[in-house]
Amino acid sequence: MGDATAVLEGIKQREGVWYPALTPNLKGLEGAIASGVKEVAIFGAASESFRGKNINCSIEESLKRFEDVVAKVRVGCSRLPLRRPHRSHKVAQVSRRMYDMGCYEISLGDTIGVGTPGKCSTMLEHLKQVIPIESLAVHCHDTYGQALANILVSFMEYIRVVDSSVVGLGGCPYAHCATGNVATEDVLHAPRPRLHHGR
């Protein structure tokens, strides 16, 4: 994130394309605004250990920081791990707080890529109780080749927003051996389920 300004200055921005920036606090927000960013994404976790490594604070402290950011700009998503089914209630709780702050979209992130369709389904069942389905998205890393299967489960639950990256670029410095986000090319070529019920 330290080179976000240089990246934004070095690319040619296209009409109709959003260029959000990750902003963990007010300092990051100020840098994003100075770079001409029109939308930001805050990123958190429902795990104290991961949150501590990623942004060096507790869950509660990070939520207070996010409130300051959300009060100033339009905010996109929070990314929260899918890896432990027994944490589903915690993910739902943190997600609801971020939604209530004003985040228009909550992107559920399997940051280390160990989610499975079963875990994903359980997580979404909890989330649907507290967040409108149209405000949910998924962010699946493909460490163990489960990203497309998890995305298919998400499609079946009527989720329509998927984060992806060109050729699966990315990763996480705090997740040993984690690969990048699911490849955009794979998502585009994956079969889509036929959904009914007027959706």
XYZ file of C-alpha atoms in Angstrom:
199
model
C 0.000 0.000 0.000
C 2.972 2.288 0.441
C 3.300 2.759 -3.320
C -0.401 3.323 -4.038
C 0.173 6.925 -5.079
C 2.862 5.913 -7.587
C 0.604 3.189 -9.002
C -2.334 5.551 -9.460
C -0.128 8.166 -11.110
C 1.362 5.541 -13.421
C -1.824 4.076 -14.845
C -4.236 5.449 -17.395
C -7.644 5.528 -15.741
C -10.561 4.588 -17.962
C -14.074 5.985 -17.975
C -16.524 3.742 -16.139
C -13.852 1.834 -14.178
C -13.614 2.168 -10.389
C -10.160 2.498 -8.814
C -10.665 1.999 -5.066
C -7.766 1.979 -2.611
C -7.323 -0.028 0.580
C -7.309 2.329 3.558
C -6.855 0.963 7.100
C -6.981 4.361 8.836
C -7.246 8.135 8.389
C -3.613 8.466 7.311
C -4.214 5.986 4.494
C -7.396 7.822 3.581
C -5.601 11.147 3.320
C -3.017 9.601 0.983
C -5.753 8.059 -1.139
C -7.645 11.347 -1.447
C -4.436 13.159 -2.374
C -3.984 10.588 -5.157
C -7.424 11.307 -6.555
C -9.140 8.150 -5.310
C -12.948 8.401 -5.345
C -13.720 5.241 -3.383
C -11.906 3.321 -0.653
C -12.112 -0.132 0.894
C -11.396 -0.802 4.545
C -10.087 -4.247 5.414
C -10.426 -6.125 8.623
C -10.711 -9.610 10.040
C -12.770 -11.541 12.545
C -9.525 -13.044 13.877
C -7.578 -11.144 16.531
C -4.272 -12.769 15.514
C -4.642 -12.002 11.812
C -5.869 -8.467 12.504
C -2.880 -7.872 14.782
C -0.431 -8.967 12.094
C -2.188 -7.174 9.259
C -2.958 -3.754 10.750
C -1.419 -3.982 14.228
C -4.502 -3.514 16.390
C -7.401 -5.406 17.935
C -10.764 -5.933 16.265
C -12.384 -3.304 18.455
C -9.605 -0.772 17.829
C -9.815 -1.311 14.084
C -13.577 -0.777 14.080
C -13.105 2.560 15.825
C -10.528 3.568 13.205
C -12.894 2.532 10.436
C -15.672 4.711 11.850
C -13.467 7.766 11.260
C -12.757 6.706 7.682
C -16.377 5.873 6.869
C -17.533 9.223 8.218
C -15.521 11.009 5.523
C -15.971 9.011 2.309
C -17.894 6.351 0.415
C -16.507 3.016 1.590
C -16.642 -0.288 -0.168
C -15.823 -3.458 1.646
C -14.458 -5.259 4.609
C -12.624 -8.521 4.023
C -13.149 -11.220 6.595
C -11.731 -14.799 6.665
C -13.913 -17.812 5.889
C -11.530 -20.380 7.296
C -13.180 -21.437 10.587
C -16.841 -22.440 10.665
C -17.109 -21.831 14.416
C -16.152 -18.192 13.783
C -19.142 -17.606 11.527
C -21.016 -15.775 14.261
C -18.015 -13.494 14.838
C -17.708 -12.732 11.130
C -21.422 -11.942 11.055
C -21.076 -9.667 14.073
C -18.114 -7.709 12.690
C -19.701 -7.529 9.231
C -22.919 -6.104 10.618
C -21.026 -3.390 12.486
C -19.199 -2.394 9.320
C -22.435 -2.440 7.338
C -24.084 -0.230 9.968
C -21.160 2.211 9.713
C -22.031 2.781 6.070
C -20.030 0.192 4.095
C -22.238 -0.490 1.083
C -20.555 -3.846 0.363
C -19.022 -6.511 2.599
C -16.549 -8.722 0.751
C -15.888 -12.008 2.537
C -12.249 -12.870 2.015
C -10.694 -16.303 2.234
C -7.312 -14.618 2.544
C -5.241 -17.763 3.048
C -7.205 -19.909 0.612
C -8.252 -22.733 2.931
C -12.020 -22.259 2.611
C -14.131 -25.115 1.278
C -17.631 -25.127 -0.215
C -19.010 -26.485 3.065
C -17.367 -23.756 5.140
C -18.406 -21.131 2.620
C -22.029 -22.292 2.724
C -22.072 -22.224 6.535
C -20.572 -18.740 6.592
C -23.082 -17.389 4.092
C -25.999 -18.848 6.047
C -24.887 -16.801 9.070
C -24.208 -13.657 7.043
C -27.557 -13.703 5.242
C -29.268 -13.317 8.596
C -27.637 -9.933 9.251
C -26.567 -8.474 5.864
C -28.730 -8.099 2.722
C -27.477 -10.610 0.156
C -27.073 -7.855 -2.445
C -24.501 -6.209 -0.150
C -22.283 -9.306 0.061
C -19.318 -10.175 -2.151
C -16.589 -12.824 -2.053
C -12.809 -12.601 -2.282
C -11.351 -16.100 -2.714
C -7.670 -16.986 -2.816
C -6.825 -20.230 -4.584
C -4.111 -21.770 -2.391
C -5.688 -25.232 -2.417
C -7.666 -24.949 -5.646
C -11.031 -24.317 -3.945
C -11.664 -20.742 -5.070
C -13.936 -21.541 -8.032
C -15.904 -24.092 -5.990
C -16.432 -21.488 -3.255
C -17.487 -18.912 -5.837
C -20.019 -21.388 -7.287
C -21.520 -21.829 -3.803
C -21.690 -18.032 -3.528
C -23.459 -17.785 -6.902
C -26.004 -20.326 -5.686
C -26.696 -17.987 -2.768
C -27.304 -15.130 -5.263
C -24.052 -13.285 -4.562
C -23.141 -11.372 -7.704
C -19.838 -9.644 -6.879
C -16.532 -11.546 -6.996
C -13.078 -10.071 -6.424
C -10.424 -11.495 -8.728
C -7.031 -10.611 -10.160
C -5.337 -10.965 -13.534
C -3.624 -14.394 -13.722
C -4.166 -14.823 -9.975
C -1.707 -12.159 -8.859
C -1.453 -11.306 -5.191
C -0.997 -13.123 -1.932
C -0.702 -12.253 1.740
C 2.557 -11.541 3.582
C 1.039 -12.846 6.825
C -0.256 -16.127 5.433
C 2.489 -18.690 4.823
C 2.296 -20.262 1.334
C -0.952 -18.458 0.457
C -1.321 -17.852 -3.263
C -2.986 -14.925 -4.983
C -6.621 -14.134 -5.511
C -8.575 -16.305 -7.930
C -7.660 -15.569 -11.556
C -10.132 -13.336 -13.390
C -9.774 -15.526 -16.478
C -10.874 -18.612 -14.525
C -13.891 -16.840 -13.072
C -14.989 -15.639 -16.521
C -14.746 -19.160 -17.983
C -16.357 -20.954 -15.048
C -19.872 -22.363 -15.564
C -22.705 -20.349 -14.036
C -25.611 -22.040 -12.281
C -29.129 -21.463 -13.580
C -30.980 -19.545 -10.903
C -34.700 -19.050 -10.641
C -37.112 -17.402 -8.172
C -37.059 -14.185 -10.209
C -33.425 -13.351 -9.395
